[in-house]
Amino acid sequence: ELPWEMVGGQDEAIRLIRDTIEQPLLYPEIFAKFQKKPIKGILLYGPPGCGKTLIGKATAYNLTREYAKRTGKEVKEYFMAISGPKILNMWLGETERIVREIFKTARSKAKEGRLVFIFMDEAESVLRTRSSGRYLNISNTVVPQFCAELDGLQSLENVVLMLTSNRPDYIDPAVLRPERIDRKVKITRPDRESAMQI
């Protein structure tokens, strides 16, 4: 269990996450009325060791609880923790296969009625800006694949994608455009007051 109250010193970040992800999930009819599409994913960025993973897990826990209340059904969460550097495989084509598998699993778990969270840590390692130089880097094939898979999630209400990064400037702009990962949330080092809260 990880209620929001247990996450100290990140009030502003939590407010942004709740506005961005929780509201559209809980009040889809309002968003539909104003023809606003819910956001599929967010990027949590900031220096290492500031609680990005903790916030990811708290988001999953609290959202699932609220979503279950709204639907009046028992909803289970499915939290997929993925390490960017770990899926960077030396074999050509292997990373793309893993990306396909991640989204395939997410879709099938969502169809079972679960609330699915894809949480990718150190995303810049896999989704780095593509190069046009002689040396084709792996992201030249992985980034388009990731974007296509992400676009395919538009029809699913109950999948949330969260990326974390210490270097958001390294992530390919195609990933961070509207209707993909179009909300960035800065996770800062705690100040004195926040440290007391923690």
JSON list of C-alpha atoms in Angstrom, two decimals:
[
{"chain": "A", "resi": 1, "resn": "GLU", "atom": "CA", "xyz": [0.00, 0.00, 0.00]},
{"chain": "A", "resi": 2, "resn": "LEU", "atom": "CA", "xyz": [1.33, 3.38, -0.96]},
{"chain": "A", "resi": 3, "resn": "PRO", "atom": "CA", "xyz": [-1.17, 6.23, -0.43]},
{"chain": "A", "resi": 4, "resn": "TRP", "atom": "CA", "xyz": [-0.11, 9.70, -1.62]},
{"chain": "A", "resi": 5, "resn": "GLU", "atom": "CA", "xyz": [0.39, 10.80, 1.98]},
{"chain": "A", "resi": 6, "resn": "MET", "atom": "CA", "xyz": [3.38, 8.46, 2.19]},
{"chain": "A", "resi": 7, "resn": "VAL", "atom": "CA", "xyz": [5.23, 10.30, -0.58]},
{"chain": "A", "resi": 8, "resn": "GLY", "atom": "CA", "xyz": [6.92, 13.26, 1.07]},
{"chain": "A", "resi": 9, "resn": "GLY", "atom": "CA", "xyz": [8.13, 16.48, -0.46]},
{"chain": "A", "resi": 10, "resn": "GLN", "atom": "CA", "xyz": [6.73, 16.14, -3.98]},
{"chain": "A", "resi": 11, "resn": "ASP", "atom": "CA", "xyz": [3.37, 17.89, -3.67]},
{"chain": "A", "resi": 12, "resn": "GLU", "atom": "CA", "xyz": [3.65, 19.82, -6.93]},
{"chain": "A", "resi": 13, "resn": "ALA", "atom": "CA", "xyz": [4.66, 16.73, -8.92]},
{"chain": "A", "resi": 14, "resn": "ILE", "atom": "CA", "xyz": [1.83, 14.69, -7.40]},
{"chain": "A", "resi": 15, "resn": "ARG", "atom": "CA", "xyz": [-0.71, 17.43, -8.19]},
{"chain": "A", "resi": 16, "resn": "LEU", "atom": "CA", "xyz": [0.44, 17.45, -11.83]},
{"chain": "A", "resi": 17, "resn": "ILE", "atom": "CA", "xyz": [0.24, 13.66, -12.09]},
{"chain": "A", "resi": 18, "resn": "ARG", "atom": "CA", "xyz": [-3.25, 13.60, -10.61]},
{"chain": "A", "resi": 19, "resn": "ASP", "atom": "CA", "xyz": [-4.46, 16.35, -12.94]},
{"chain": "A", "resi": 20, "resn": "THR", "atom": "CA", "xyz": [-2.88, 14.68, -15.96]},
{"chain": "A", "resi": 21, "resn": "ILE", "atom": "CA", "xyz": [-3.63, 11.00, -15.49]},
{"chain": "A", "resi": 22, "resn": "GLU", "atom": "CA", "xyz": [-6.13, 10.52, -12.68]},
{"chain": "A", "resi": 23, "resn": "GLN", "atom": "CA", "xyz": [-8.75, 13.07, -13.78]},
{"chain": "A", "resi": 24, "resn": "PRO", "atom": "CA", "xyz": [-9.21, 11.79, -17.38]},
{"chain": "A", "resi": 25, "resn": "LEU", "atom": "CA", "xyz": [-9.40, 8.21, -16.11]},
{"chain": "A", "resi": 26, "resn": "LEU", "atom": "CA", "xyz": [-12.02, 9.02, -13.49]},
{"chain": "A", "resi": 27, "resn": "TYR", "atom": "CA", "xyz": [-14.07, 11.54, -15.47]},
{"chain": "A", "resi": 28, "resn": "PRO", "atom": "CA", "xyz": [-13.86, 10.45, -19.13]},
{"chain": "A", "resi": 29, "resn": "GLU", "atom": "CA", "xyz": [-17.29, 11.92, -19.89]},
{"chain": "A", "resi": 30, "resn": "ILE", "atom": "CA", "xyz": [-16.08, 15.46, -19.05]},
{"chain": "A", "resi": 31, "resn": "PHE", "atom": "CA", "xyz": [-13.03, 15.07, -21.29]},
{"chain": "A", "resi": 32, "resn": "ALA", "atom": "CA", "xyz": [-15.21, 13.68, -24.09]},
{"chain": "A", "resi": 33, "resn": "LYS", "atom": "CA", "xyz": [-17.60, 16.64, -23.75]},
{"chain": "A", "resi": 34, "resn": "PHE", "atom": "CA", "xyz": [-14.76, 19.10, -24.35]},
{"chain": "A", "resi": 35, "resn": "GLN", "atom": "CA", "xyz": [-13.21, 16.83, -26.99]},
{"chain": "A", "resi": 36, "resn": "LYS", "atom": "CA", "xyz": [-10.00, 16.53, -25.03]},
{"chain": "A", "resi": 37, "resn": "LYS", "atom": "CA", "xyz": [-8.09, 13.29, -25.38]},
{"chain": "A", "resi": 38, "resn": "PRO", "atom": "CA", "xyz": [-6.75, 11.79, -22.18]},
{"chain": "A", "resi": 39, "resn": "ILE", "atom": "CA", "xyz": [-2.98, 11.76, -21.86]},
{"chain": "A", "resi": 40, "resn": "LYS", "atom": "CA", "xyz": [-1.44, 8.35, -22.46]},
{"chain": "A", "resi": 41, "resn": "GLY", "atom": "CA", "xyz": [1.89, 8.93, -20.80]},
{"chain": "A", "resi": 42, "resn": "ILE", "atom": "CA", "xyz": [4.11, 11.17, -18.74]},
{"chain": "A", "resi": 43, "resn": "LEU", "atom": "CA", "xyz": [7.81, 11.68, -18.27]},
{"chain": "A", "resi": 44, "resn": "LEU", "atom": "CA", "xyz": [9.18, 12.02, -14.75]},
{"chain": "A", "resi": 45, "resn": "TYR", "atom": "CA", "xyz": [12.57, 13.70, -14.94]},
{"chain": "A", "resi": 46, "resn": "GLY", "atom": "CA", "xyz": [15.14, 14.97, -12.48]},
{"chain": "A", "resi": 47, "resn": "PRO", "atom": "CA", "xyz": [18.35, 13.95, -10.74]},
{"chain": "A", "resi": 48, "resn": "PRO", "atom": "CA", "xyz": [18.81, 10.33, -9.57]},
{"chain": "A", "resi": 49, "resn": "GLY", "atom": "CA", "xyz": [17.62, 9.29, -6.13]},
{"chain": "A", "resi": 50, "resn": "CYS", "atom": "CA", "xyz": [14.71, 11.75, -5.83]},
{"chain": "A", "resi": 51, "resn": "GLY", "atom": "CA", "xyz": [11.89, 9.20, -5.73]},
{"chain": "A", "resi": 52, "resn": "LYS", "atom": "CA", "xyz": [10.81, 8.82, -9.36]},
{"chain": "A", "resi": 53, "resn": "THR", "atom": "CA", "xyz": [10.23, 5.07, -8.93]},
{"chain": "A", "resi": 54, "resn": "LEU", "atom": "CA", "xyz": [8.40, 5.60, -5.64]},
{"chain": "A", "resi": 55, "resn": "ILE", "atom": "CA", "xyz": [6.11, 8.14, -7.34]},
{"chain": "A", "resi": 56, "resn": "GLY", "atom": "CA", "xyz": [5.50, 5.67, -10.19]},
{"chain": "A", "resi": 57, "resn": "LYS", "atom": "CA", "xyz": [4.42, 2.97, -7.75]},
{"chain": "A", "resi": 58, "resn": "ALA", "atom": "CA", "xyz": [2.29, 5.40, -5.73]},
{"chain": "A", "resi": 59, "resn": "THR", "atom": "CA", "xyz": [0.57, 6.54, -8.95]},
{"chain": "A", "resi": 60, "resn": "ALA", "atom": "CA", "xyz": [-0.29, 2.93, -9.79]},
{"chain": "A", "resi": 61, "resn": "TYR", "atom": "CA", "xyz": [-1.61, 2.18, -6.30]},
{"chain": "A", "resi": 62, "resn": "ASN", "atom": "CA", "xyz": [-3.73, 5.33, -5.92]},
{"chain": "A", "resi": 63, "resn": "LEU", "atom": "CA", "xyz": [-5.07, 5.34, -9.45]},
{"chain": "A", "resi": 64, "resn": "THR", "atom": "CA", "xyz": [-6.15, 1.73, -9.24]},
{"chain": "A", "resi": 65, "resn": "ARG", "atom": "CA", "xyz": [-7.98, 2.44, -5.99]},
{"chain": "A", "resi": 66, "resn": "GLU", "atom": "CA", "xyz": [-9.81, 5.46, -7.45]},
{"chain": "A", "resi": 67, "resn": "TYR", "atom": "CA", "xyz": [-10.55, 3.67, -10.72]},
{"chain": "A", "resi": 68, "resn": "ALA", "atom": "CA", "xyz": [-12.07, 0.72, -8.84]},
{"chain": "A", "resi": 69, "resn": "LYS", "atom": "CA", "xyz": [-14.28, 3.16, -6.92]},
{"chain": "A", "resi": 70, "resn": "ARG", "atom": "CA", "xyz": [-15.45, 4.81, -10.14]},
{"chain": "A", "resi": 71, "resn": "THR", "atom": "CA", "xyz": [-16.22, 1.59, -11.99]},
{"chain": "A", "resi": 72, "resn": "GLY", "atom": "CA", "xyz": [-17.65, -0.08, -8.89]},
{"chain": "A", "resi": 73, "resn": "LYS", "atom": "CA", "xyz": [-15.67, -3.19, -9.73]},
{"chain": "A", "resi": 74, "resn": "GLU", "atom": "CA", "xyz": [-12.65, -4.76, -8.16]},
{"chain": "A", "resi": 75, "resn": "VAL", "atom": "CA", "xyz": [-9.77, -3.65, -10.37]},
{"chain": "A", "resi": 76, "resn": "LYS", "atom": "CA", "xyz": [-6.30, -5.11, -10.13]},
{"chain": "A", "resi": 77, "resn": "GLU", "atom": "CA", "xyz": [-3.23, -3.17, -11.16]},
{"chain": "A", "resi": 78, "resn": "TYR", "atom": "CA", "xyz": [-0.52, -4.60, -13.37]},
{"chain": "A", "resi": 79, "resn": "PHE", "atom": "CA", "xyz": [2.77, -2.75, -12.87]},
{"chain": "A", "resi": 80, "resn": "MET", "atom": "CA", "xyz": [5.45, -3.43, -15.47]},
{"chain": "A", "resi": 81, "resn": "ALA", "atom": "CA", "xyz": [8.82, -2.14, -14.27]},
{"chain": "A", "resi": 82, "resn": "ILE", "atom": "CA", "xyz": [11.22, -1.95, -17.20]},
{"chain": "A", "resi": 83, "resn": "SER", "atom": "CA", "xyz": [14.85, -0.87, -17.08]},
{"chain": "A", "resi": 84, "resn": "GLY", "atom": "CA", "xyz": [15.86, 1.00, -20.23]},
{"chain": "A", "resi": 85, "resn": "PRO", "atom": "CA", "xyz": [19.51, -0.08, -20.16]},
{"chain": "A", "resi": 86, "resn": "LYS", "atom": "CA", "xyz": [18.52, -3.73, -19.65]},
{"chain": "A", "resi": 87, "resn": "ILE", "atom": "CA", "xyz": [16.46, -3.92, -22.82]},
{"chain": "A", "resi": 88, "resn": "LEU", "atom": "CA", "xyz": [19.21, -2.34, -24.90]},
{"chain": "A", "resi": 89, "resn": "ASN", "atom": "CA", "xyz": [20.35, -5.58, -26.42]},
{"chain": "A", "resi": 90, "resn": "MET", "atom": "CA", "xyz": [23.48, -5.98, -28.51]},
{"chain": "A", "resi": 91, "resn": "TRP", "atom": "CA", "xyz": [21.68, -8.17, -31.05]},
{"chain": "A", "resi": 92, "resn": "LEU", "atom": "CA", "xyz": [20.07, -6.22, -33.83]},
{"chain": "A", "resi": 93, "resn": "GLY", "atom": "CA", "xyz": [16.31, -6.62, -33.76]},
{"chain": "A", "resi": 94, "resn": "GLU", "atom": "CA", "xyz": [16.22, -7.98, -30.20]},
{"chain": "A", "resi": 95, "resn": "THR", "atom": "CA", "xyz": [15.39, -4.63, -28.56]},
{"chain": "A", "resi": 96, "resn": "GLU", "atom": "CA", "xyz": [12.54, -4.09, -31.02]},
{"chain": "A", "resi": 97, "resn": "ARG", "atom": "CA", "xyz": [11.20, -7.54, -30.19]},
{"chain": "A", "resi": 98, "resn": "ILE", "atom": "CA", "xyz": [11.26, -6.74, -26.45]},
{"chain": "A", "resi": 99, "resn": "VAL", "atom": "CA", "xyz": [9.45, -3.42, -27.07]},
{"chain": "A", "resi": 100, "resn": "ARG", "atom": "CA", "xyz": [6.76, -5.31, -29.04]},
{"chain": "A", "resi": 101, "resn": "GLU", "atom": "CA", "xyz": [6.43, -7.85, -26.21]},
{"chain": "A", "resi": 102, "resn": "ILE", "atom": "CA", "xyz": [6.03, -5.11, -23.56]},
{"chain": "A", "resi": 103, "resn": "PHE", "atom": "CA", "xyz": [3.11, -3.52, -25.41]},
{"chain": "A", "resi": 104, "resn": "LYS", "atom": "CA", "xyz": [1.59, -6.89, -26.31]},
{"chain": "A", "resi": 105, "resn": "THR", "atom": "CA", "xyz": [1.56, -7.87, -22.62]},
{"chain": "A", "resi": 106, "resn": "ALA", "atom": "CA", "xyz": [0.09, -4.47, -21.69]},
{"chain": "A", "resi": 107, "resn": "ARG", "atom": "CA", "xyz": [-2.72, -4.85, -24.22]},
{"chain": "A", "resi": 108, "resn": "SER", "atom": "CA", "xyz": [-3.62, -8.37, -23.13]},
{"chain": "A", "resi": 109, "resn": "LYS", "atom": "CA", "xyz": [-3.62, -7.45, -19.40]},
{"chain": "A", "resi": 110, "resn": "ALA", "atom": "CA", "xyz": [-5.75, -4.36, -20.17]},
{"chain": "A", "resi": 111, "resn": "LYS", "atom": "CA", "xyz": [-8.25, -6.53, -22.02]},
{"chain": "A", "resi": 112, "resn": "GLU", "atom": "CA", "xyz": [-8.53, -8.69, -18.89]},
{"chain": "A", "resi": 113, "resn": "GLY", "atom": "CA", "xyz": [-9.77, -5.51, -17.19]},
{"chain": "A", "resi": 114, "resn": "ARG", "atom": "CA", "xyz": [-6.63, -4.66, -15.25]},
{"chain": "A", "resi": 115, "resn": "LEU", "atom": "CA", "xyz": [-5.25, -1.16, -14.95]},
{"chain": "A", "resi": 116, "resn": "VAL", "atom": "CA", "xyz": [-1.84, -1.44, -16.61]},
{"chain": "A", "resi": 117, "resn": "PHE", "atom": "CA", "xyz": [1.19, 0.73, -15.82]},
{"chain": "A", "resi": 118, "resn": "ILE", "atom": "CA", "xyz": [4.23, 0.54, -18.06]},
{"chain": "A", "resi": 119, "resn": "PHE", "atom": "CA", "xyz": [7.04, 2.12, -16.05]},
{"chain": "A", "resi": 120, "resn": "MET", "atom": "CA", "xyz": [10.27, 2.54, -18.04]},
{"chain": "A", "resi": 121, "resn": "ASP", "atom": "CA", "xyz": [13.27, 3.69, -16.06]},
{"chain": "A", "resi": 122, "resn": "GLU", "atom": "CA", "xyz": [16.19, 5.52, -17.73]},
{"chain": "A", "resi": 123, "resn": "ALA", "atom": "CA", "xyz": [14.18, 5.81, -20.92]},
{"chain": "A", "resi": 124, "resn": "GLU", "atom": "CA", "xyz": [16.81, 7.94, -22.65]},
{"chain": "A", "resi": 125, "resn": "SER", "atom": "CA", "xyz": [19.02, 4.86, -23.05]},
{"chain": "A", "resi": 126, "resn": "VAL", "atom": "CA", "xyz": [16.52, 3.22, -25.42]},
{"chain": "A", "resi": 127, "resn": "LEU", "atom": "CA", "xyz": [14.64, 6.21, -26.84]},
{"chain": "A", "resi": 128, "resn": "ARG", "atom": "CA", "xyz": [17.64, 8.40, -27.63]},
{"chain": "A", "resi": 129, "resn": "THR", "atom": "CA", "xyz": [17.44, 11.00, -30.39]},
{"chain": "A", "resi": 130, "resn": "ARG", "atom": "CA", "xyz": [18.00, 9.33, -33.74]},
{"chain": "A", "resi": 131, "resn": "SER", "atom": "CA", "xyz": [21.16, 10.10, -35.63]},
{"chain": "A", "resi": 132, "resn": "SER", "atom": "CA", "xyz": [21.55, 10.75, -39.32]},
{"chain": "A", "resi": 133, "resn": "GLY", "atom": "CA", "xyz": [25.30, 10.08, -39.30]},
{"chain": "A", "resi": 134, "resn": "ARG", "atom": "CA", "xyz": [27.21, 7.15, -40.74]},
{"chain": "A", "resi": 135, "resn": "TYR", "atom": "CA", "xyz": [26.84, 5.15, -37.57]},
{"chain": "A", "resi": 136, "resn": "LEU", "atom": "CA", "xyz": [23.26, 4.09, -37.35]},
{"chain": "A", "resi": 137, "resn": "ASN", "atom": "CA", "xyz": [22.38, 3.89, -33.69]},
{"chain": "A", "resi": 138, "resn": "ILE", "atom": "CA", "xyz": [19.86, 1.43, -32.32]},
{"chain": "A", "resi": 139, "resn": "SER", "atom": "CA", "xyz": [17.27, 4.14, -31.65]},
{"chain": "A", "resi": 140, "resn": "ASN", "atom": "CA", "xyz": [16.83, 4.64, -35.41]},
{"chain": "A", "resi": 141, "resn": "THR", "atom": "CA", "xyz": [14.71, 1.50, -35.44]},
{"chain": "A", "resi": 142, "resn": "VAL", "atom": "CA", "xyz": [13.53, 1.37, -31.82]},
{"chain": "A", "resi": 143, "resn": "VAL", "atom": "CA", "xyz": [12.06, 4.90, -31.62]},
{"chain": "A", "resi": 144, "resn": "PRO", "atom": "CA", "xyz": [9.65, 4.50, -34.59]},
{"chain": "A", "resi": 145, "resn": "GLN", "atom": "CA", "xyz": [8.60, 1.10, -33.26]},
{"chain": "A", "resi": 146, "resn": "PHE", "atom": "CA", "xyz": [7.97, 2.51, -29.77]},
{"chain": "A", "resi": 147, "resn": "CYS", "atom": "CA", "xyz": [5.95, 5.43, -31.20]},
{"chain": "A", "resi": 148, "resn": "ALA", "atom": "CA", "xyz": [3.84, 3.10, -33.37]},
{"chain": "A", "resi": 149, "resn": "GLU", "atom": "CA", "xyz": [3.09, 0.86, -30.37]},
{"chain": "A", "resi": 150, "resn": "LEU", "atom": "CA", "xyz": [2.24, 3.89, -28.25]},
{"chain": "A", "resi": 151, "resn": "ASP", "atom": "CA", "xyz": [-0.14, 5.20, -30.92]},
{"chain": "A", "resi": 152, "resn": "GLY", "atom": "CA", "xyz": [-1.81, 1.78, -30.93]},
{"chain": "A", "resi": 153, "resn": "LEU", "atom": "CA", "xyz": [-2.67, 2.20, -27.23]},
{"chain": "A", "resi": 154, "resn": "GLN", "atom": "CA", "xyz": [-4.95, 5.18, -27.95]},
{"chain": "A", "resi": 155, "resn": "SER", "atom": "CA", "xyz": [-8.01, 2.95, -28.03]},
{"chain": "A", "resi": 156, "resn": "LEU", "atom": "CA", "xyz": [-7.29, 1.49, -24.57]},
{"chain": "A", "resi": 157, "resn": "GLU", "atom": "CA", "xyz": [-8.55, 3.47, -21.60]},
{"chain": "A", "resi": 158, "resn": "ASN", "atom": "CA", "xyz": [-6.77, 1.48, -18.93]},
{"chain": "A", "resi": 159, "resn": "VAL", "atom": "CA", "xyz": [-3.08, 1.70, -19.88]},
{"chain": "A", "resi": 160, "resn": "VAL", "atom": "CA", "xyz": [-0.76, 4.36, -18.49]},
{"chain": "A", "resi": 161, "resn": "LEU", "atom": "CA", "xyz": [2.83, 4.80, -19.63]},
{"chain": "A", "resi": 162, "resn": "MET", "atom": "CA", "xyz": [5.41, 6.44, -17.39]},
{"chain": "A", "resi": 163, "resn": "LEU", "atom": "CA", "xyz": [8.98, 7.14, -18.43]},
{"chain": "A", "resi": 164, "resn": "THR", "atom": "CA", "xyz": [11.75, 8.35, -16.14]},
{"chain": "A", "resi": 165, "resn": "SER", "atom": "CA", "xyz": [14.94, 10.05, -17.15]},
{"chain": "A", "resi": 166, "resn": "ASN", "atom": "CA", "xyz": [17.86, 11.99, -15.70]},
{"chain": "A", "resi": 167, "resn": "ARG", "atom": "CA", "xyz": [18.52, 13.40, -19.19]},
{"chain": "A", "resi": 168, "resn": "PRO", "atom": "CA", "xyz": [15.20, 14.22, -20.88]},
{"chain": "A", "resi": 169, "resn": "ASP", "atom": "CA", "xyz": [17.07, 16.29, -23.49]},
{"chain": "A", "resi": 170, "resn": "TYR", "atom": "CA", "xyz": [18.46, 13.01, -24.90]},
{"chain": "A", "resi": 171, "resn": "ILE", "atom": "CA", "xyz": [15.00, 11.55, -25.61]},
{"chain": "A", "resi": 172, "resn": "ASP", "atom": "CA", "xyz": [13.88, 11.68, -29.23]},
{"chain": "A", "resi": 173, "resn": "PRO", "atom": "CA", "xyz": [11.37, 14.55, -29.80]},
{"chain": "A", "resi": 174, "resn": "ALA", "atom": "CA", "xyz": [9.02, 12.14, -31.61]},
{"chain": "A", "resi": 175, "resn": "VAL", "atom": "CA", "xyz": [8.39, 10.37, -28.29]},
{"chain": "A", "resi": 176, "resn": "LEU", "atom": "CA", "xyz": [7.70, 13.62, -26.44]},
{"chain": "A", "resi": 177, "resn": "ARG", "atom": "CA", "xyz": [5.16, 15.10, -28.78]},
{"chain": "A", "resi": 178, "resn": "PRO", "atom": "CA", "xyz": [1.43, 15.72, -28.18]},
{"chain": "A", "resi": 179, "resn": "GLU", "atom": "CA", "xyz": [-0.73, 12.59, -27.83]},
{"chain": "A", "resi": 180, "resn": "ARG", "atom": "CA", "xyz": [2.29, 10.51, -26.93]},
{"chain": "A", "resi": 181, "resn": "ILE", "atom": "CA", "xyz": [4.31, 11.49, -23.87]},
{"chain": "A", "resi": 182, "resn": "ASP", "atom": "CA", "xyz": [3.05, 15.04, -23.77]},
{"chain": "A", "resi": 183, "resn": "ARG", "atom": "CA", "xyz": [3.43, 15.88, -20.12]},
{"chain": "A", "resi": 184, "resn": "LYS", "atom": "CA", "xyz": [6.75, 16.30, -18.34]},
{"chain": "A", "resi": 185, "resn": "VAL", "atom": "CA", "xyz": [6.85, 16.35, -14.55]},
{"chain": "A", "resi": 186, "resn": "LYS", "atom": "CA", "xyz": [10.00, 17.54, -12.81]},
{"chain": "A", "resi": 187, "resn": "ILE", "atom": "CA", "xyz": [10.97, 15.62, -9.69]},
{"chain": "A", "resi": 188, "resn": "THR", "atom": "CA", "xyz": [13.29, 17.86, -7.70]},
{"chain": "A", "resi": 189, "resn": "ARG", "atom": "CA", "xyz": [15.63, 17.30, -4.80]},
{"chain": "A", "resi": 190, "resn": "PRO", "atom": "CA", "xyz": [13.72, 17.90, -1.55]},
{"chain": "A", "resi": 191, "resn": "ASP", "atom": "CA", "xyz": [14.19, 21.26, 0.17]},
{"chain": "A", "resi": 192, "resn": "ARG", "atom": "CA", "xyz": [14.39, 21.61, 3.94]},
{"chain": "A", "resi": 193, "resn": "GLU", "atom": "CA", "xyz": [10.62, 21.52, 4.50]},
{"chain": "A", "resi": 194, "resn": "SER", "atom": "CA", "xyz": [10.18, 18.55, 2.17]},
{"chain": "A", "resi": 195, "resn": "ALA", "atom": "CA", "xyz": [13.00, 16.69, 3.89]},
{"chain": "A", "resi": 196, "resn": "MET", "atom": "CA", "xyz": [11.15, 17.17, 7.20]},
{"chain": "A", "resi": 197, "resn": "GLN", "atom": "CA", "xyz": [8.00, 15.69, 5.59]},
{"chain": "A", "resi": 198, "resn": "ILE", "atom": "CA", "xyz": [9.98, 12.67, 4.37]}
]
